[in-house]
CSV table of C-alpha atoms in Angstrom, one decimal:
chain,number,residue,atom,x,y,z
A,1,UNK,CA,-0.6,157.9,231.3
A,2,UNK,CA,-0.6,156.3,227.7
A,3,UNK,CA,-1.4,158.6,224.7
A,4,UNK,CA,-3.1,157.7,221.9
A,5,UNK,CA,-1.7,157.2,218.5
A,6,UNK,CA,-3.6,159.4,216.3
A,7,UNK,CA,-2.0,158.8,213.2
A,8,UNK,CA,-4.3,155.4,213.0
A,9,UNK,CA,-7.6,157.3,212.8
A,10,UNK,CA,-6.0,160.0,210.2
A,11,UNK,CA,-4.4,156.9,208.1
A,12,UNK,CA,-7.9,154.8,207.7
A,13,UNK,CA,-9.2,157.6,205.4
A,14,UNK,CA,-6.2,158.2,203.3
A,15,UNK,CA,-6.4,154.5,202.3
A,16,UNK,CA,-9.7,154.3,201.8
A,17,UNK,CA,-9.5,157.1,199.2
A,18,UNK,CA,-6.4,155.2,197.6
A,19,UNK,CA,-8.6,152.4,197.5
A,20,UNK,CA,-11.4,154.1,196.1
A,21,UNK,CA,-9.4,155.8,193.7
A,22,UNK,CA,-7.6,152.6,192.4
A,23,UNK,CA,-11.0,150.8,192.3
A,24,UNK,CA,-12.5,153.7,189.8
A,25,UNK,CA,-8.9,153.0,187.7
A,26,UNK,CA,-9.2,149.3,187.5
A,27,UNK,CA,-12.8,150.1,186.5
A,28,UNK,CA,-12.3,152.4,183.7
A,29,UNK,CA,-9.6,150.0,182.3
A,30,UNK,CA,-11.9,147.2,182.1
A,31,UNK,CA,-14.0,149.5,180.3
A,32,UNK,CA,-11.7,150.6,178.1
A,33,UNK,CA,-10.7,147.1,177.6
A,34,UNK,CA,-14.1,145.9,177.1
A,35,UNK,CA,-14.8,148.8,174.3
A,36,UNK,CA,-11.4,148.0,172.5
A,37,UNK,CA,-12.3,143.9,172.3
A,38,UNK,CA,-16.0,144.6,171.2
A,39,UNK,CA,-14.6,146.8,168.6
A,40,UNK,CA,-11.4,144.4,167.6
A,41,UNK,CA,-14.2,141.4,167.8
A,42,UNK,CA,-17.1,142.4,166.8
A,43,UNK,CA,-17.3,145.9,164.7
A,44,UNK,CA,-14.1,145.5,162.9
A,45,UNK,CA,-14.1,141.9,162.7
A,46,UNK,CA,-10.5,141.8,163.1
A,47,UNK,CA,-9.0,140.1,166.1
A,48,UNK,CA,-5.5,141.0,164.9
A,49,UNK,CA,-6.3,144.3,164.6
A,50,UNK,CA,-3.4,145.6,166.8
A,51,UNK,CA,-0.6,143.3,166.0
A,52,UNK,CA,2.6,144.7,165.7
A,53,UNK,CA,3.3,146.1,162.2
A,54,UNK,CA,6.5,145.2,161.9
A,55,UNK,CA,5.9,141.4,162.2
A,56,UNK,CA,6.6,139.8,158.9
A,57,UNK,CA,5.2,136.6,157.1
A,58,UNK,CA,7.7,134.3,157.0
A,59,UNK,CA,7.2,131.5,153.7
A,60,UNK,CA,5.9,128.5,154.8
A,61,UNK,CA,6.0,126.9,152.3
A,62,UNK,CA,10.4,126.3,152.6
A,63,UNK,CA,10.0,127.6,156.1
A,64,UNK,CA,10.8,125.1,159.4
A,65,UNK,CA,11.7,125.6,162.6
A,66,UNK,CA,15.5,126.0,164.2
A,67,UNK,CA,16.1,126.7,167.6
A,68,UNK,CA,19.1,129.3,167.3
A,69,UNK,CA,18.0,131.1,164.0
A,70,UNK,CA,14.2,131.1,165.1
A,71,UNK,CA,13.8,129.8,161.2
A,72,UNK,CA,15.1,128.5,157.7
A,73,UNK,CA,15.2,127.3,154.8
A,74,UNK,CA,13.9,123.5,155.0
A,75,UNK,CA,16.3,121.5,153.3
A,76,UNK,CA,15.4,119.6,150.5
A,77,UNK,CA,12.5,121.3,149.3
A,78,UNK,CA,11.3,121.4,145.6
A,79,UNK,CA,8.6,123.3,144.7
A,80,UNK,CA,8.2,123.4,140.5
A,81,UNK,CA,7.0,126.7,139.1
A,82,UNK,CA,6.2,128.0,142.6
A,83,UNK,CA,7.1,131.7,140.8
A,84,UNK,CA,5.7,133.1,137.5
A,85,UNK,CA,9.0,133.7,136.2
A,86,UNK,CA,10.7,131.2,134.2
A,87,UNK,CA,12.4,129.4,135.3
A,88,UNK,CA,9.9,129.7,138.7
A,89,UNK,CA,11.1,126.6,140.6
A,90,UNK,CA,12.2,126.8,144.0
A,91,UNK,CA,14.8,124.3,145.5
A,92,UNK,CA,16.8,124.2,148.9
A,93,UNK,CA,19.6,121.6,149.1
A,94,UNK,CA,20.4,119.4,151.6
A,95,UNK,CA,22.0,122.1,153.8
A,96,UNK,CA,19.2,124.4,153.6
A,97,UNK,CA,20.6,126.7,150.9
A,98,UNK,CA,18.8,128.1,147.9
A,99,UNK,CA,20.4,126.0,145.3
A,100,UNK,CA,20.8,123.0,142.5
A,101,UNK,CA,23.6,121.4,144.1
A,102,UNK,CA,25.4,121.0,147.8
A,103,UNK,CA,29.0,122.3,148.7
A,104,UNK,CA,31.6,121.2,149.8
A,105,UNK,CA,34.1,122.4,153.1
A,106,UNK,CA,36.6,124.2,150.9
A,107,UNK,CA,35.5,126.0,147.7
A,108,UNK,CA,36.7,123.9,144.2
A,109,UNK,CA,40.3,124.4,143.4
A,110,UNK,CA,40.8,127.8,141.3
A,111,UNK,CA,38.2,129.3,142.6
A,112,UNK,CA,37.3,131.6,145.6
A,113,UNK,CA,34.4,131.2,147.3
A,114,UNK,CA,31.6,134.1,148.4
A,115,UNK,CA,29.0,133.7,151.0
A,116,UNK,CA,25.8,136.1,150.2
A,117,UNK,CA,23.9,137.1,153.3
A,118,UNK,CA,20.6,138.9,153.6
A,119,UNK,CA,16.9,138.6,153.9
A,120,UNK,CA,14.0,137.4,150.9
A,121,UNK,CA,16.2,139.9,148.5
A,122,UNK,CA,18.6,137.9,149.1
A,123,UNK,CA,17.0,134.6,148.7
A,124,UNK,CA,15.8,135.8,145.2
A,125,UNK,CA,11.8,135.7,146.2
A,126,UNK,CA,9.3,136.3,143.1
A,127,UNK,CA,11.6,134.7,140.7
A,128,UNK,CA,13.0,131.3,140.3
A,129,UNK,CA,16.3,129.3,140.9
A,130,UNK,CA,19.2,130.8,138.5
A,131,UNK,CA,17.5,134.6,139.0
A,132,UNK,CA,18.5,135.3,142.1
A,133,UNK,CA,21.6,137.8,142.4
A,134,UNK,CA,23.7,135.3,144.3
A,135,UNK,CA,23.6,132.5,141.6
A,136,UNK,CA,24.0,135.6,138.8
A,137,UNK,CA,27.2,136.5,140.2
A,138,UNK,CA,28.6,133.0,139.1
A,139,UNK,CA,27.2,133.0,135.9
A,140,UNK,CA,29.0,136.2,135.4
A,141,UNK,CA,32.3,135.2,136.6
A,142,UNK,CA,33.1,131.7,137.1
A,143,UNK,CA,36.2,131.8,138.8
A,144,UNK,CA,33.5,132.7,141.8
A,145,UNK,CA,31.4,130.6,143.6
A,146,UNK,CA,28.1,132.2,145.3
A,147,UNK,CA,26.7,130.6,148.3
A,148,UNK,CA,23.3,132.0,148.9
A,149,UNK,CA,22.7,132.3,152.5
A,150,UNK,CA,19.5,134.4,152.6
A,151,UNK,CA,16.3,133.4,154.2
A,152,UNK,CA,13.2,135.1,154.0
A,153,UNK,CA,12.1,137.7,156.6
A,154,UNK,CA,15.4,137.7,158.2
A,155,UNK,CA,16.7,140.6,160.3
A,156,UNK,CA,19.7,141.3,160.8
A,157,UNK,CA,20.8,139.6,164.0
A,158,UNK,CA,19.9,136.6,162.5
A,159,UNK,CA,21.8,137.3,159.6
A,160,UNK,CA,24.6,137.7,161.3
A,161,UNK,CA,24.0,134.3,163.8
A,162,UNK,CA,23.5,131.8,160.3
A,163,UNK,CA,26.8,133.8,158.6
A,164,UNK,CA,28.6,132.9,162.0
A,165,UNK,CA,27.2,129.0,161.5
A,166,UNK,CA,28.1,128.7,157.9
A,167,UNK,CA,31.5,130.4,158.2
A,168,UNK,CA,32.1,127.5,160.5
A,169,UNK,CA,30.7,125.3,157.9
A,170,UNK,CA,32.2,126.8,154.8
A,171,UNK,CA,36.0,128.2,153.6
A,172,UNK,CA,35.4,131.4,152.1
A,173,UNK,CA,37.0,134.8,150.5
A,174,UNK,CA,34.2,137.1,150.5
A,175,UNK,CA,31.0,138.3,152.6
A,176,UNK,CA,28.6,140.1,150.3
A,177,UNK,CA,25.8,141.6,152.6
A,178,UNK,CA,22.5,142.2,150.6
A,179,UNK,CA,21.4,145.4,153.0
A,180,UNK,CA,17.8,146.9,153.2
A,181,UNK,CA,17.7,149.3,155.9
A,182,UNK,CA,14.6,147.7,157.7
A,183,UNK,CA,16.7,144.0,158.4
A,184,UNK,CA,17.7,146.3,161.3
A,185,UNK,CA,14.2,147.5,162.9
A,186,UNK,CA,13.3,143.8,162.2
A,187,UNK,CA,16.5,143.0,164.7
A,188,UNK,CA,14.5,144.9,167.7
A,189,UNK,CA,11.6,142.5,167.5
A,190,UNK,CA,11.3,138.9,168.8
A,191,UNK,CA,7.9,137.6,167.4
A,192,UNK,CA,6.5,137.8,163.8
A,193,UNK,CA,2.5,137.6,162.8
A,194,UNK,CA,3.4,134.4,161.1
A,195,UNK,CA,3.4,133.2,165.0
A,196,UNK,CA,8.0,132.8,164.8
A,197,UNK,CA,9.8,133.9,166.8
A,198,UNK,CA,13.5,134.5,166.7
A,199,UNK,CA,16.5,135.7,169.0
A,200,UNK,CA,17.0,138.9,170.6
A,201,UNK,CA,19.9,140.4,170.7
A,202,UNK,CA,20.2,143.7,173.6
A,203,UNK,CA,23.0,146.6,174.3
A,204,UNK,CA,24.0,146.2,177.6
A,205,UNK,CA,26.8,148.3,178.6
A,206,UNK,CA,27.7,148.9,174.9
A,207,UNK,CA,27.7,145.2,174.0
A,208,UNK,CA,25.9,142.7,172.9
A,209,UNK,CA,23.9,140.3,175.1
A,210,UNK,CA,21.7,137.1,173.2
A,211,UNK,CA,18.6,136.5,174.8
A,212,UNK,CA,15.4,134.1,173.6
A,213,UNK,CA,17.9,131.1,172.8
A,214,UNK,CA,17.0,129.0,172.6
A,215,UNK,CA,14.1,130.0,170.6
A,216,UNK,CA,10.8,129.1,171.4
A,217,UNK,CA,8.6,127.1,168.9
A,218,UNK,CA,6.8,128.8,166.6
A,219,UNK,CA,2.9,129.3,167.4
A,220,UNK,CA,-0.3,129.1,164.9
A,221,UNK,CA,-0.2,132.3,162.2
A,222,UNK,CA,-1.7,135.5,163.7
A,223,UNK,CA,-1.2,134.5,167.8
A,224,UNK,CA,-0.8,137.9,169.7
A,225,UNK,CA,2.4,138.1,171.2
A,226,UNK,CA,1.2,139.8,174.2
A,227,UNK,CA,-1.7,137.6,174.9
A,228,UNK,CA,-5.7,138.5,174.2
A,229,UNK,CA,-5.5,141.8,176.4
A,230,UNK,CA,-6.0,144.6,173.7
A,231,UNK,CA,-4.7,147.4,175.9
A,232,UNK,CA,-1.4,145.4,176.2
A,233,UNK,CA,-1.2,145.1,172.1
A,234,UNK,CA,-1.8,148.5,171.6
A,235,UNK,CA,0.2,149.7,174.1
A,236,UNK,CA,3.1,147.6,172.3
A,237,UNK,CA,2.1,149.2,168.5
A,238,UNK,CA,2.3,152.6,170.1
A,239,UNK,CA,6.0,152.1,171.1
A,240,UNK,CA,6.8,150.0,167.8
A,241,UNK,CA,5.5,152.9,165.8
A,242,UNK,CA,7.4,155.7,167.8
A,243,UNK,CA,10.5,153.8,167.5
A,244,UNK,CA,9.9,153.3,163.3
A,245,UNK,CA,9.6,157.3,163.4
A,246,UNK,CA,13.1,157.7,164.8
A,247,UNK,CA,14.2,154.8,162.8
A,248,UNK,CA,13.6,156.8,159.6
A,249,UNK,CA,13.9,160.3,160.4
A,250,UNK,CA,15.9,160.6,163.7
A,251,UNK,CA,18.3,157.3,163.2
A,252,UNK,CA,20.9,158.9,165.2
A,253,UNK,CA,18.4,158.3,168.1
A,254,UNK,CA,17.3,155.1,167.4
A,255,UNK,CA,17.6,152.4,169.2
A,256,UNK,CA,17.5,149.9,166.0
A,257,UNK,CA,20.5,151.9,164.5
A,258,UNK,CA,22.1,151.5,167.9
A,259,UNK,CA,21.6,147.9,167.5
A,260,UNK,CA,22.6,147.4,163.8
A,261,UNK,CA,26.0,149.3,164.5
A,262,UNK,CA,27.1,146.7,166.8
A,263,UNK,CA,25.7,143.8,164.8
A,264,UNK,CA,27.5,145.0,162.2
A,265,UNK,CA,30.6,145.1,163.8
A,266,UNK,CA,30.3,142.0,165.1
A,267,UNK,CA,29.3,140.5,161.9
A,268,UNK,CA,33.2,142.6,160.0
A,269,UNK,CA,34.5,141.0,163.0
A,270,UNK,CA,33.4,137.8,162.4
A,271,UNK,CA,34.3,137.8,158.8
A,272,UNK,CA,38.1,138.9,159.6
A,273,UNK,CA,38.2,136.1,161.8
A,274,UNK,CA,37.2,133.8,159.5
A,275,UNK,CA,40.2,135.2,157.5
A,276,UNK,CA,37.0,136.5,154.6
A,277,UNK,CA,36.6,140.4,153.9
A,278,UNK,CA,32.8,142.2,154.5
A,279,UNK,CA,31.6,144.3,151.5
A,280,UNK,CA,27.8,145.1,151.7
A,281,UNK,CA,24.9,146.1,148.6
A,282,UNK,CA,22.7,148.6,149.5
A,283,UNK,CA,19.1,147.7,148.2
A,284,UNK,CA,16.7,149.7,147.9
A,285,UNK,CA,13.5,149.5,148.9
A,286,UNK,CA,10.5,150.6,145.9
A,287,UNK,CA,9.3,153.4,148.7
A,288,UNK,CA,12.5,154.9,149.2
A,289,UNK,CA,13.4,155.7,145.6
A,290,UNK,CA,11.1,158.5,145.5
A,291,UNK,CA,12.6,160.1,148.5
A,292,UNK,CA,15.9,161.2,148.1
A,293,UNK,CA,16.1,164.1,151.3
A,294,UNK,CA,15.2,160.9,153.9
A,295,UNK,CA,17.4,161.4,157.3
A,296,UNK,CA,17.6,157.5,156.9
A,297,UNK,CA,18.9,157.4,153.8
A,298,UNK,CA,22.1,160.0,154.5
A,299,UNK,CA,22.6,158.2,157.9
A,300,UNK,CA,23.4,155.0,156.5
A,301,UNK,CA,25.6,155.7,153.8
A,302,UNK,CA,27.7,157.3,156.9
A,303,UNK,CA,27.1,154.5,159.2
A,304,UNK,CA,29.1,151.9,157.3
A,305,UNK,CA,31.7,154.9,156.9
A,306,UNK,CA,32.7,155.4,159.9
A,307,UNK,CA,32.6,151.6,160.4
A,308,UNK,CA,35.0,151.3,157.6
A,309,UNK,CA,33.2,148.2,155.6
A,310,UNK,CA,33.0,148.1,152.2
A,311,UNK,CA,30.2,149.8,150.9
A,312,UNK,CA,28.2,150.4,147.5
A,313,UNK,CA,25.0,152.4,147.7
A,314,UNK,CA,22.3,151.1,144.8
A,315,UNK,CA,19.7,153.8,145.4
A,316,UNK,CA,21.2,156.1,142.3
A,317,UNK,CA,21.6,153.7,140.2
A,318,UNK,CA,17.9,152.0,140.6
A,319,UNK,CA,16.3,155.7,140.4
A,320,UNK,CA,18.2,155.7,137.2
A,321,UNK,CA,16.9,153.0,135.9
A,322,UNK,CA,13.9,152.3,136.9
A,323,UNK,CA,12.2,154.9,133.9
A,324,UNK,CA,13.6,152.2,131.8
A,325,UNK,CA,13.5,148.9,133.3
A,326,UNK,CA,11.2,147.0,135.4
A,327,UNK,CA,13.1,146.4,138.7
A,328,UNK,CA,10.5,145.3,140.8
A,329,UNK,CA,7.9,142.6,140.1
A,330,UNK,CA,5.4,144.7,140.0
A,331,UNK,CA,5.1,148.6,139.0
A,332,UNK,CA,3.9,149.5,142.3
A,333,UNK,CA,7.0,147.8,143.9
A,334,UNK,CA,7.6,144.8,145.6
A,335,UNK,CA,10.4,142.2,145.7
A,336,UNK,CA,12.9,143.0,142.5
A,337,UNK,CA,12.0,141.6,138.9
A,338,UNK,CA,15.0,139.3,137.0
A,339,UNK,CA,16.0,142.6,135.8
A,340,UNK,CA,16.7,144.3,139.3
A,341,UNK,CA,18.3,141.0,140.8
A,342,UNK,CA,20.5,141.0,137.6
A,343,UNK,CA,21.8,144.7,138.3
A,344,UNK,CA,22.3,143.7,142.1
A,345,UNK,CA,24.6,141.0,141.0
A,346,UNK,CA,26.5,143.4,138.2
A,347,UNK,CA,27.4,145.7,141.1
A,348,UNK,CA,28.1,143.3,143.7
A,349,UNK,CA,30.6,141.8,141.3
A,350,UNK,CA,31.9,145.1,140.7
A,351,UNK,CA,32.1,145.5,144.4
A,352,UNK,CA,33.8,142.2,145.1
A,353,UNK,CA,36.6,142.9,142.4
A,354,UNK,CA,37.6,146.2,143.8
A,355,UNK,CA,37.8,144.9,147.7
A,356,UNK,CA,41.2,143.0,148.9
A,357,UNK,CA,41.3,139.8,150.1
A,358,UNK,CA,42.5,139.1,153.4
A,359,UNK,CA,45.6,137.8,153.8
């Protein structure tokens, strides 16, 4: 006698329902998807409404392409009174450095040799060539020569990738890191609004694994990242803001201090091998200055502690001068004004004469 199966007439229903129930799901997501583009499109008028807000313009007008870095400075570029300082000139040599002249291998004989690192505060932006703190540094001690290595927008994996090409390029004593805080939250994202992109680094197992190299062209200014779904963009600038929330006041959590403590021992690492020592500036951002109780801004000062680099903190000094001096281009903040590039350099010399030079 053969039985019947009964579980095939008791199944049928249960995956109808599922069905049913995943239909109605797939349904109300198309119509949440529909509302959010109408909106985005049509209402707002803004189809990059939901980008991520971290992404940063980088300037195209020095800006080009490179495969490993994502982008930098284009060599050779002139651009006269691009700034309304004066002078307001910018000008990239021929190996895609902001400066008036190229360098040699070894540094000239008597003199030791500095390689400044760092993002647009770095490069000097808002003022012109001969303002930046790099170049000041040489005008205030000769027997140095400043080779200023910053790019705008940077973060700081990519920082630490062009310090790795040039100290292949370039003899050198000393690494001056121009620090802001946010080069390292920039490190935990691979596209930018101005349509770059740029390489990823990821922890795996405690280390460091590079991913997105090479790096894909760049696409036109404002492209989403996460293609024309709005769901799938906002979904992205939810996490991107939860994870800038722990960046600034639960850093020991956060994933992008995670990050930046390895990239920076990689990047002291690197610097020893290339027989240079790492000191790093601080620089403070206009926001911060009015915040002094920040979990941020007592976690970092501890960070590079307990990493044992060489470390000078400018937010005290800028909050005491800033009721006296302009330090930023603007009053409401900004990139830094002659003035706050100038006191950059002042301590950054200060900084360099006090470190040791490796043997």
């Amino acid at each position: 006698m053969v039985r019947a199966d009964r579980r095939g007439p008791r199944r049928r229903p249960l995956i109808a329902k599922a069905a049913l129930a995943s239909g109605a799901a797939l349904l109300a997501l198309i119509g949440v998807e529909l509302v959010l583009q109408l909106y985005v499109r049509v209402i707002a008028d803004d189809r990059n409404l939901l980008r991520s807000r971290t992404a940063v313009q980088a300037e195209a007008s020095w800006t080009v392409y490179d495969k490993d870095l994502g982008w930098g400075n284009r060599p050779g570029v002139q651009l006269i009174d691009h700034f309304p300082t004066e002078p307001g000139d910018v000008r990239i040599n021929a190996q895609g450095l902001r400066a008036d002249r190229d360098f040699t291998p070894q540094p000239p004989e008597g003199r030791r040799r500095v390689l400044a690192l760092g993002d647009s505060f770095t490069f000097g932006f808002d003022v012109g060539n001969g303002l930046d703190w790099p170049t000041r540094i040489e005008a205030l001690e000769p027997q140095l020569e400043v080779l200023n290595l910053g790019v705008c927008a940077y973060g700081l994996d990519q920082i630490v990738l062009a310090y790795e090409r040039a100290a292949a390029r370039f003899e050198h004593d000393f690494v001056v890191l121009g620090f802001l805080n946010w080069d390292v939250n920039r490190a935990t994202n691979d596209f930018t609004a101005s349509g770059y992109s740029r390489p990823l680094f990821r922890v795996r197992r405690g280390r460091l694994a590079l991913t997105n190299v090479p790096v894909p062209p760049p696409r036109p200014p404002g492209s989403a990242r996460f293609g024309s779904l709005m769901l799938a963009r906002y979904w992205r600038t939810m996490l991107v803001n939860r994870e800038v929330h722990r960046f600034i006041d639960r850093p020991a959590t956060s994933q992008s201090w995670k990050l930046g403590r390895l990239l920076l021992r990689r990047l002291k690492a690197s610097a020893e091998a290339a027989g240079a020592r790492l000191a790093v500036v601080d620089i403070p951002w206009f926001g911060h200055l009015e915040t002094i109780d920040r979990p941020m801004l007592k976690f970092v000062p501890r960070l590079f502690t307990e990493e044992g680099i060489d470390y000078m903190d400018l937010h005290p000094l800028f909050r005491e001068r800033i009721a006296h001096e302009q330090l930023y281009i603007t009053p409401q903040g900004g990139h830094c004004s002659p003035a706050g590039y100038a006191l950059i350099a002042a301590q950054a010399l200060e900084l360099i004469r006090r470190v040791p030079v490796q043997p």
